[in-house]
Amino acid sequence: MSQQLFDLSGQVAMVTGCSTGLGQAMAIALAQAGCNIVAIGVSDPKETVTAIEQAGQRCHVIHADLAQVNDMAKLVSEAVEAFGQLNILVNNAGIIRRADAVDFTEADWDAVMDVNIKSLFLLSQAAAKHWIGQHSKGKIINIASMLSFQGGIRVPSYTASKSGVLGLTRALANEWAKYNINVNAIAPGYMATNNTAALQADVQRNQEILARIPAERWGQPADLAGPVVFLASAASDYMHGHTMAVDGGWLAR
Ligand code: NAP
């Protein structure tokens, strides 16, 4: 019974930005739970495709720069053409730019907001229109951050975008829960990926971060496997608008 609750056999999940890092780990976890995957991103997600195939599933790759796409409905229809349906959307693609707030450029503001929040909203809207139009259920999982809850330092557009992800997760849940569309978010803590390479390489910041994490380690991409499968599955059908921290206890401090 409990295993059935987490079974995603025959479902289709669209994951943005899964060539590497957290998106890659979540795409593989969803494939291992039974999903075919639609991978959206700029670079070739070669390693991810191999791992998905090793899990016995298929991966359809759509090359798209989400900061530039102006027709998200096309991505949804390409996914449906590839696999006949779409059930899950994981809005993972994200970037970060670091500079003191007084020196922060408009270009760095726009670049981060375009990928992290604008594309997340427009792609969610396209998926929801599809599900509402055909009276089917859907699951949207947004990737938030510790900076959905905290201010951070030298990353103003990232903090604004990720705080926006938390708010938008609630706002969209308020409108779409009645259609059996679950909109929730995962807020990863400090995870060892390209996104945090600069922090990991900074000896002092690395020590400060580790000292504050109750689990006493950086998170690994695979730490999101269970949470993403849970939020994609029937096990979370009555969860709406929640941002779930997966942070080694960081927010508990
Ligand atoms: P990452 O290794 O840098 O991966 C980012 C992914 O986003 C890449 O696959 C990249 O795809 C994709 N992407 C970036 N810009 C894109 C665009 N314009 N169009 C399409 N895809 C784009 O970073 P990560 O750490 O795995 O981060 C994944 C998500 O988790 C992000 O939203 C990030 O903010 C969030 N997060 C990370 C941490 C952490 O500690 N690592 C903590 C909290 C939240 P391409 O390679 O194809 O460009």
mmCIF file of C-alpha atoms and ligand atoms in Angstrom:
data_model
loop_
_atom_site.group_PDB
_atom_site.id
_atom_site.type_symbol
_atom_site.label_atom_id
_atom_site.label_comp_id
_atom_site.label_asym_id
_atom_site.label_seq_id
_atom_site.Cartn_x
_atom_site.Cartn_y
_atom_site.Cartn_z
ATOM 1 C CA MET A 1 0.000 0.000 0.000
ATOM 2 C CA SER A 2 2.562 2.595 1.041
ATOM 3 C CA GLN A 3 4.829 1.781 -1.918
ATOM 4 C CA GLN A 4 1.899 2.264 -4.303
ATOM 5 C CA LEU A 5 1.478 5.799 -2.959
ATOM 6 C CA PHE A 6 4.909 6.729 -4.332
ATOM 7 C CA ASP A 7 4.680 4.778 -7.603
ATOM 8 C CA LEU A 8 4.915 7.015 -10.673
ATOM 9 C CA SER A 9 4.759 4.246 -13.301
ATOM 10 C CA GLY A 10 3.545 5.463 -16.681
ATOM 11 C CA GLN A 11 3.721 9.153 -15.748
ATOM 12 C CA VAL A 12 5.582 11.906 -17.562
ATOM 13 C CA ALA A 13 7.649 14.540 -15.778
ATOM 14 C CA MET A 14 9.066 17.689 -17.337
ATOM 15 C CA VAL A 15 12.217 18.841 -15.538
ATOM 16 C CA THR A 16 13.896 22.135 -16.402
ATOM 17 C CA GLY A 17 17.680 22.410 -16.143
ATOM 18 C CA CYS A 18 18.513 18.756 -15.627
ATOM 19 C CA SER A 19 21.879 18.506 -17.386
ATOM 20 C CA THR A 20 23.608 18.703 -14.018
ATOM 21 C CA GLY A 21 23.221 19.243 -10.262
ATOM 22 C CA LEU A 22 19.880 19.086 -8.492
ATOM 23 C CA GLY A 23 17.799 18.891 -11.675
ATOM 24 C CA GLN A 24 19.792 15.897 -12.847
ATOM 25 C CA ALA A 25 19.328 14.067 -9.531
ATOM 26 C CA MET A 26 15.586 14.813 -9.476
ATOM 27 C CA ALA A 27 15.088 13.692 -13.098
ATOM 28 C CA ILE A 28 16.864 10.417 -12.340
ATOM 29 C CA ALA A 29 14.838 9.882 -9.145
ATOM 30 C CA LEU A 30 11.565 10.465 -11.018
ATOM 31 C CA ALA A 31 12.679 8.018 -13.727
ATOM 32 C CA GLN A 32 13.550 5.433 -11.072
ATOM 33 C CA ALA A 33 10.021 5.892 -9.675
ATOM 34 C CA GLY A 34 8.580 5.118 -13.142
ATOM 35 C CA CYS A 35 8.411 8.380 -15.118
ATOM 36 C CA ASN A 36 9.451 9.166 -18.650
ATOM 37 C CA ILE A 37 11.257 12.505 -18.589
ATOM 38 C CA VAL A 38 11.075 15.621 -20.735
ATOM 39 C CA ALA A 39 14.366 17.456 -20.177
ATOM 40 C CA ILE A 40 14.451 21.180 -20.897
ATOM 41 C CA GLY A 41 17.664 23.178 -20.968
ATOM 42 C CA VAL A 42 20.388 24.844 -22.954
ATOM 43 C CA SER A 43 23.164 22.260 -22.873
ATOM 44 C CA ASP A 44 23.018 18.604 -23.828
ATOM 45 C CA PRO A 45 21.892 16.530 -20.788
ATOM 46 C CA LYS A 46 23.877 13.504 -22.009
ATOM 47 C CA GLU A 47 24.715 12.001 -18.608
ATOM 48 C CA THR A 48 21.121 12.471 -17.430
ATOM 49 C CA VAL A 49 19.702 10.734 -20.508
ATOM 50 C CA THR A 50 22.023 7.756 -19.968
ATOM 51 C CA ALA A 51 20.985 7.435 -16.314
ATOM 52 C CA ILE A 52 17.277 7.692 -17.211
ATOM 53 C CA GLU A 53 17.687 4.944 -19.806
ATOM 54 C CA GLN A 54 19.556 2.820 -17.271
ATOM 55 C CA ALA A 55 16.485 3.187 -15.046
ATOM 56 C CA GLY A 56 14.442 1.691 -17.909
ATOM 57 C CA GLN A 57 12.711 4.943 -18.912
ATOM 58 C CA ARG A 58 12.893 7.304 -21.886
ATOM 59 C CA CYS A 59 14.004 10.930 -22.053
ATOM 60 C CA HIS A 60 12.847 13.492 -24.613
ATOM 61 C CA VAL A 61 15.219 16.458 -24.773
ATOM 62 C CA ILE A 62 14.002 19.938 -25.664
ATOM 63 C CA HIS A 63 16.789 22.478 -26.177
ATOM 64 C CA ALA A 64 15.493 25.798 -24.921
ATOM 65 C CA ASP A 65 16.885 28.862 -23.190
ATOM 66 C CA LEU A 66 14.092 29.574 -20.724
ATOM 67 C CA ALA A 67 15.117 33.233 -20.490
ATOM 68 C CA GLN A 68 14.277 33.614 -24.188
ATOM 69 C CA VAL A 69 11.264 31.353 -24.738
ATOM 70 C CA ASN A 70 8.146 33.380 -25.397
ATOM 71 C CA ASP A 71 5.776 30.485 -26.044
ATOM 72 C CA MET A 72 5.776 28.074 -23.097
ATOM 73 C CA ALA A 73 2.652 26.342 -24.453
ATOM 74 C CA LYS A 74 4.849 24.983 -27.249
ATOM 75 C CA LEU A 75 7.065 23.209 -24.695
ATOM 76 C CA VAL A 76 4.004 21.630 -23.084
ATOM 77 C CA SER A 77 2.594 20.475 -26.428
ATOM 78 C CA GLU A 78 5.968 19.054 -27.479
ATOM 79 C CA ALA A 79 6.050 17.045 -24.231
ATOM 80 C CA VAL A 80 2.520 15.762 -24.841
ATOM 81 C CA GLU A 81 3.393 14.869 -28.454
ATOM 82 C CA ALA A 82 6.480 12.962 -27.286
ATOM 83 C CA PHE A 83 4.824 10.852 -24.585
ATOM 84 C CA GLY A 84 1.051 11.338 -24.972
ATOM 85 C CA GLN A 85 0.645 13.108 -21.624
ATOM 86 C CA LEU A 86 2.240 15.361 -19.029
ATOM 87 C CA ASN A 87 1.694 14.828 -15.299
ATOM 88 C CA ILE A 88 4.491 16.557 -13.404
ATOM 89 C CA LEU A 89 6.440 19.788 -13.878
ATOM 90 C CA VAL A 90 9.626 20.442 -11.911
ATOM 91 C CA ASN A 91 10.704 24.084 -12.256
ATOM 92 C CA ASN A 92 14.358 23.634 -11.362
ATOM 93 C CA ALA A 93 16.377 25.787 -13.802
ATOM 94 C CA GLY A 94 18.019 28.626 -11.960
ATOM 95 C CA ILE A 95 21.024 30.905 -11.965
ATOM 96 C CA ILE A 96 22.755 33.162 -9.444
ATOM 97 C CA ARG A 97 24.800 36.378 -9.804
ATOM 98 C CA ARG A 98 26.938 37.732 -6.963
ATOM 99 C CA ALA A 99 27.863 41.384 -6.324
ATOM 100 C CA ASP A 100 27.427 43.986 -3.591
ATOM 101 C CA ALA A 101 23.934 45.475 -3.749
ATOM 102 C CA VAL A 102 25.311 48.970 -4.433
ATOM 103 C CA ASP A 103 27.175 47.712 -7.504
ATOM 104 C CA PHE A 104 24.546 45.222 -8.714
ATOM 105 C CA THR A 105 23.738 45.773 -12.399
ATOM 106 C CA GLU A 106 20.355 45.837 -14.072
ATOM 107 C CA ALA A 107 21.622 43.111 -16.408
ATOM 108 C CA ASP A 108 22.343 40.800 -13.436
ATOM 109 C CA TRP A 109 18.942 41.650 -11.961
ATOM 110 C CA ASP A 110 17.086 40.826 -15.187
ATOM 111 C CA ALA A 111 19.076 37.687 -16.046
ATOM 112 C CA VAL A 112 18.285 36.050 -12.699
ATOM 113 C CA MET A 113 14.652 37.169 -12.547
ATOM 114 C CA ASP A 114 14.002 35.987 -16.124
ATOM 115 C CA VAL A 115 15.135 32.422 -15.458
ATOM 116 C CA ASN A 116 14.323 31.941 -11.765
ATOM 117 C CA ILE A 117 10.852 33.453 -11.533
ATOM 118 C CA LYS A 118 9.453 34.703 -14.854
ATOM 119 C CA SER A 119 10.018 31.457 -16.767
ATOM 120 C CA LEU A 120 8.813 29.435 -13.745
ATOM 121 C CA PHE A 121 5.535 31.363 -13.746
ATOM 122 C CA LEU A 122 4.975 31.185 -17.505
ATOM 123 C CA LEU A 123 5.780 27.482 -17.762
ATOM 124 C CA SER A 124 3.553 26.691 -14.756
ATOM 125 C CA GLN A 125 0.770 28.700 -16.385
ATOM 126 C CA ALA A 126 1.127 26.751 -19.643
ATOM 127 C CA ALA A 127 1.069 23.394 -17.816
ATOM 128 C CA ALA A 128 -1.931 24.407 -15.691
ATOM 129 C CA LYS A 129 -3.861 25.570 -18.780
ATOM 130 C CA HIS A 130 -3.213 22.173 -20.338
ATOM 131 C CA TRP A 131 -4.371 20.254 -17.245
ATOM 132 C CA ILE A 132 -7.414 22.454 -16.590
ATOM 133 C CA GLY A 133 -8.402 22.221 -20.281
ATOM 134 C CA GLN A 134 -8.485 18.449 -20.198
ATOM 135 C CA HIS A 135 -9.705 18.042 -16.584
ATOM 136 C CA SER A 136 -6.631 16.130 -15.496
ATOM 137 C CA LYS A 137 -4.564 16.268 -12.312
ATOM 138 C CA GLY A 138 -1.127 17.834 -12.248
ATOM 139 C CA LYS A 139 1.829 18.323 -9.941
ATOM 140 C CA ILE A 140 4.057 21.389 -9.993
ATOM 141 C CA ILE A 141 7.237 21.349 -7.918
ATOM 142 C CA ASN A 142 9.149 24.608 -7.765
ATOM 143 C CA ILE A 143 12.723 24.809 -6.570
ATOM 144 C CA ALA A 144 13.018 27.522 -3.954
ATOM 145 C CA SER A 145 16.012 28.173 -1.647
ATOM 146 C CA MET A 146 17.069 29.095 1.872
ATOM 147 C CA LEU A 147 16.887 32.611 0.410
ATOM 148 C CA SER A 148 13.135 32.172 0.123
ATOM 149 C CA PHE A 149 13.271 32.573 3.934
ATOM 150 C CA GLN A 150 16.438 34.578 4.533
ATOM 151 C CA GLY A 151 18.093 37.651 3.020
ATOM 152 C CA GLY A 152 21.463 36.304 1.964
ATOM 153 C CA ILE A 153 24.477 38.471 1.167
ATOM 154 C CA ARG A 154 25.523 39.907 -2.227
ATOM 155 C CA VAL A 155 22.785 38.065 -4.137
ATOM 156 C CA PRO A 156 19.887 40.557 -4.275
ATOM 157 C CA SER A 157 18.228 39.303 -7.472
ATOM 158 C CA TYR A 158 18.574 35.676 -6.360
ATOM 159 C CA THR A 159 16.942 36.440 -3.000
ATOM 160 C CA ALA A 160 14.167 38.409 -4.694
ATOM 161 C CA SER A 161 13.535 35.610 -7.194
ATOM 162 C CA LYS A 162 13.561 32.791 -4.638
ATOM 163 C CA SER A 163 11.390 34.721 -2.163
ATOM 164 C CA GLY A 164 9.100 35.188 -5.167
ATOM 165 C CA VAL A 165 9.092 31.428 -5.768
ATOM 166 C CA LEU A 166 7.765 30.861 -2.233
ATOM 167 C CA GLY A 167 5.024 33.476 -2.669
ATOM 168 C CA LEU A 168 4.073 32.327 -6.142
ATOM 169 C CA THR A 169 3.887 28.701 -4.961
ATOM 170 C CA ARG A 170 1.212 29.812 -2.492
ATOM 171 C CA ALA A 171 -0.564 32.092 -4.973
ATOM 172 C CA LEU A 172 -0.813 29.436 -7.688
ATOM 173 C CA ALA A 173 -1.908 26.787 -5.171
ATOM 174 C CA ASN A 174 -4.731 29.084 -4.065
ATOM 175 C CA GLU A 175 -6.067 29.229 -7.624
ATOM 176 C CA TRP A 176 -5.343 25.705 -8.848
ATOM 177 C CA ALA A 177 -5.861 23.351 -5.878
ATOM 178 C CA LYS A 178 -9.544 23.091 -6.816
ATOM 179 C CA TYR A 179 -8.475 21.618 -10.178
ATOM 180 C CA ASN A 180 -6.429 18.884 -8.442
ATOM 181 C CA ILE A 181 -3.225 20.621 -9.402
ATOM 182 C CA ASN A 182 -0.753 20.545 -6.508
ATOM 183 C CA VAL A 183 1.714 23.427 -6.462
ATOM 184 C CA ASN A 184 4.455 22.977 -3.882
ATOM 185 C CA ALA A 185 8.144 23.796 -3.587
ATOM 186 C CA ILE A 186 11.353 22.305 -2.282
ATOM 187 C CA ALA A 187 13.799 24.685 -0.624
ATOM 188 C CA PRO A 188 17.210 23.017 -0.778
ATOM 189 C CA GLY A 189 19.792 24.025 1.783
ATOM 190 C CA TYR A 190 23.461 24.314 0.880
ATOM 191 C CA MET A 191 23.963 21.661 -1.788
ATOM 192 C CA ALA A 192 27.240 20.740 -3.482
ATOM 193 C CA THR A 193 26.656 21.717 -7.144
ATOM 194 C CA ASN A 194 28.021 24.185 -9.746
ATOM 195 C CA ASN A 195 25.658 26.816 -8.349
ATOM 196 C CA THR A 196 27.583 26.851 -5.046
ATOM 197 C CA ALA A 197 31.076 26.189 -6.445
ATOM 198 C CA ALA A 198 32.263 29.689 -5.460
ATOM 199 C CA LEU A 199 31.081 29.215 -1.853
ATOM 200 C CA GLN A 200 32.614 25.761 -1.557
ATOM 201 C CA ALA A 201 35.924 27.111 -2.864
ATOM 202 C CA ASP A 202 35.975 30.018 -0.373
ATOM 203 C CA VAL A 203 37.684 28.402 2.640
ATOM 204 C CA GLN A 204 36.273 30.839 5.204
ATOM 205 C CA ARG A 205 32.667 30.830 3.862
ATOM 206 C CA ASN A 206 32.806 27.046 3.494
ATOM 207 C CA GLN A 207 33.767 26.661 7.171
ATOM 208 C CA GLU A 208 31.110 29.155 8.297
ATOM 209 C CA ILE A 209 28.424 27.329 6.322
ATOM 210 C CA LEU A 210 29.424 23.872 7.560
ATOM 211 C CA ALA A 211 29.532 25.077 11.166
ATOM 212 C CA ARG A 212 25.916 26.233 10.897
ATOM 213 C CA ILE A 213 24.464 23.059 9.334
ATOM 214 C CA PRO A 214 23.226 20.679 12.075
ATOM 215 C CA ALA A 215 23.839 17.693 9.765
ATOM 216 C CA GLU A 216 27.486 18.888 9.515
ATOM 217 C CA ARG A 217 27.716 18.330 5.745
ATOM 218 C CA TRP A 218 26.768 19.949 2.466
ATOM 219 C CA GLY A 219 23.681 18.415 0.884
ATOM 220 C CA GLN A 220 24.167 16.140 -2.104
ATOM 221 C CA PRO A 221 21.884 16.284 -5.179
ATOM 222 C CA ALA A 222 20.589 12.780 -4.316
ATOM 223 C CA ASP A 223 19.210 14.199 -1.041
ATOM 224 C CA LEU A 224 16.349 15.615 -3.145
ATOM 225 C CA ALA A 225 15.350 12.228 -4.605
ATOM 226 C CA GLY A 226 12.860 11.303 -1.867
ATOM 227 C CA PRO A 227 11.320 14.781 -1.508
ATOM 228 C CA VAL A 228 10.726 15.209 -5.254
ATOM 229 C CA VAL A 229 9.152 11.758 -5.635
ATOM 230 C CA PHE A 230 6.944 12.477 -2.607
ATOM 231 C CA LEU A 231 5.713 15.804 -4.029
ATOM 232 C CA ALA A 232 5.178 14.231 -7.477
ATOM 233 C CA SER A 233 3.196 11.299 -6.100
ATOM 234 C CA ALA A 234 -0.264 10.585 -4.739
ATOM 235 C CA ALA A 235 1.309 10.577 -1.253
ATOM 236 C CA SER A 236 1.169 14.392 -1.283
ATOM 237 C CA ASP A 237 -2.269 14.867 -2.893
ATOM 238 C CA TYR A 238 -3.578 17.056 -0.034
ATOM 239 C CA MET A 239 -0.480 19.296 0.111
ATOM 240 C CA HIS A 240 -0.919 22.659 -1.552
ATOM 241 C CA GLY A 241 1.207 25.807 -1.494
ATOM 242 C CA HIS A 242 3.894 24.443 0.822
ATOM 243 C CA THR A 243 7.620 25.112 0.572
ATOM 244 C CA MET A 244 9.471 22.190 2.112
ATOM 245 C CA ALA A 245 13.019 22.768 3.357
ATOM 246 C CA VAL A 246 15.544 20.002 2.690
ATOM 247 C CA ASP A 247 18.464 21.636 4.390
ATOM 248 C CA GLY A 248 20.278 19.396 6.898
ATOM 249 C CA GLY A 249 18.547 21.432 9.607
ATOM 250 C CA TRP A 250 19.849 24.881 8.493
ATOM 251 C CA LEU A 251 16.544 26.676 9.153
ATOM 252 C CA ALA A 252 16.106 24.959 12.492
ATOM 253 C CA ARG A 253 19.133 26.850 13.898
HETATM 254 P P1 NAP B 1 23.438 24.137 -11.540
HETATM 255 O O1 NAP B 1 24.268 22.931 -11.319
HETATM 256 O O2 NAP B 1 24.088 25.418 -11.934
HETATM 257 O O3 NAP B 1 22.268 23.785 -12.579
HETATM 258 C C1 NAP B 1 21.393 24.753 -13.055
HETATM 259 C C2 NAP B 1 20.552 24.179 -14.168
HETATM 260 O O4 NAP B 1 19.703 25.225 -14.655
HETATM 261 C C3 NAP B 1 21.382 23.679 -15.319
HETATM 262 O O5 NAP B 1 20.962 22.391 -15.684
HETATM 263 C C4 NAP B 1 21.084 24.674 -16.435
HETATM 264 O O6 NAP B 1 20.916 24.049 -17.664
HETATM 265 C C5 NAP B 1 19.727 25.219 -16.049
HETATM 266 N N1 NAP B 1 19.557 26.555 -16.610
HETATM 267 C C6 NAP B 1 20.168 27.694 -16.240
HETATM 268 N N2 NAP B 1 19.787 28.710 -17.019
HETATM 269 C C7 NAP B 1 18.905 28.205 -17.906
HETATM 270 C C8 NAP B 1 18.145 28.759 -18.973
HETATM 271 N N3 NAP B 1 18.247 30.046 -19.303
HETATM 272 N N4 NAP B 1 17.336 27.955 -19.690
HETATM 273 C C9 NAP B 1 17.242 26.647 -19.384
HETATM 274 N N5 NAP B 1 17.927 26.059 -18.382
HETATM 275 C C10 NAP B 1 18.747 26.834 -17.652
HETATM 276 O O7 NAP B 1 22.638 24.515 -10.214
HETATM 277 P P2 NAP B 1 21.902 23.639 -9.110
HETATM 278 O O8 NAP B 1 22.589 23.879 -7.836
HETATM 279 O O9 NAP B 1 21.674 22.254 -9.550
HETATM 280 O O10 NAP B 1 20.542 24.457 -9.039
HETATM 281 C C11 NAP B 1 19.306 23.953 -9.466
HETATM 282 C C12 NAP B 1 18.215 24.784 -8.813
HETATM 283 O O11 NAP B 1 18.299 24.656 -7.402
HETATM 284 C C13 NAP B 1 18.304 26.282 -9.105
HETATM 285 O O12 NAP B 1 17.025 26.824 -9.221
HETATM 286 C C14 NAP B 1 18.994 26.813 -7.863
HETATM 287 O O13 NAP B 1 18.729 28.160 -7.642
HETATM 288 C C15 NAP B 1 18.366 25.930 -6.811
HETATM 289 N N6 NAP B 1 19.088 25.832 -5.549
HETATM 290 C C16 NAP B 1 20.357 25.357 -5.488
HETATM 291 C C17 NAP B 1 20.974 25.281 -4.255
HETATM 292 C C18 NAP B 1 22.359 24.751 -4.090
HETATM 293 O O14 NAP B 1 22.872 24.835 -2.977
HETATM 294 N N7 NAP B 1 22.997 24.206 -5.098
HETATM 295 C C19 NAP B 1 20.308 25.679 -3.096
HETATM 296 C C20 NAP B 1 19.009 26.159 -3.211
HETATM 297 C C21 NAP B 1 18.404 26.225 -4.431
HETATM 298 P P3 NAP B 1 22.004 24.158 -18.848
HETATM 299 O O15 NAP B 1 23.249 23.546 -18.308
HETATM 300 O O16 NAP B 1 21.380 23.427 -19.954
HETATM 301 O O17 NAP B 1 22.148 25.640 -19.088
#
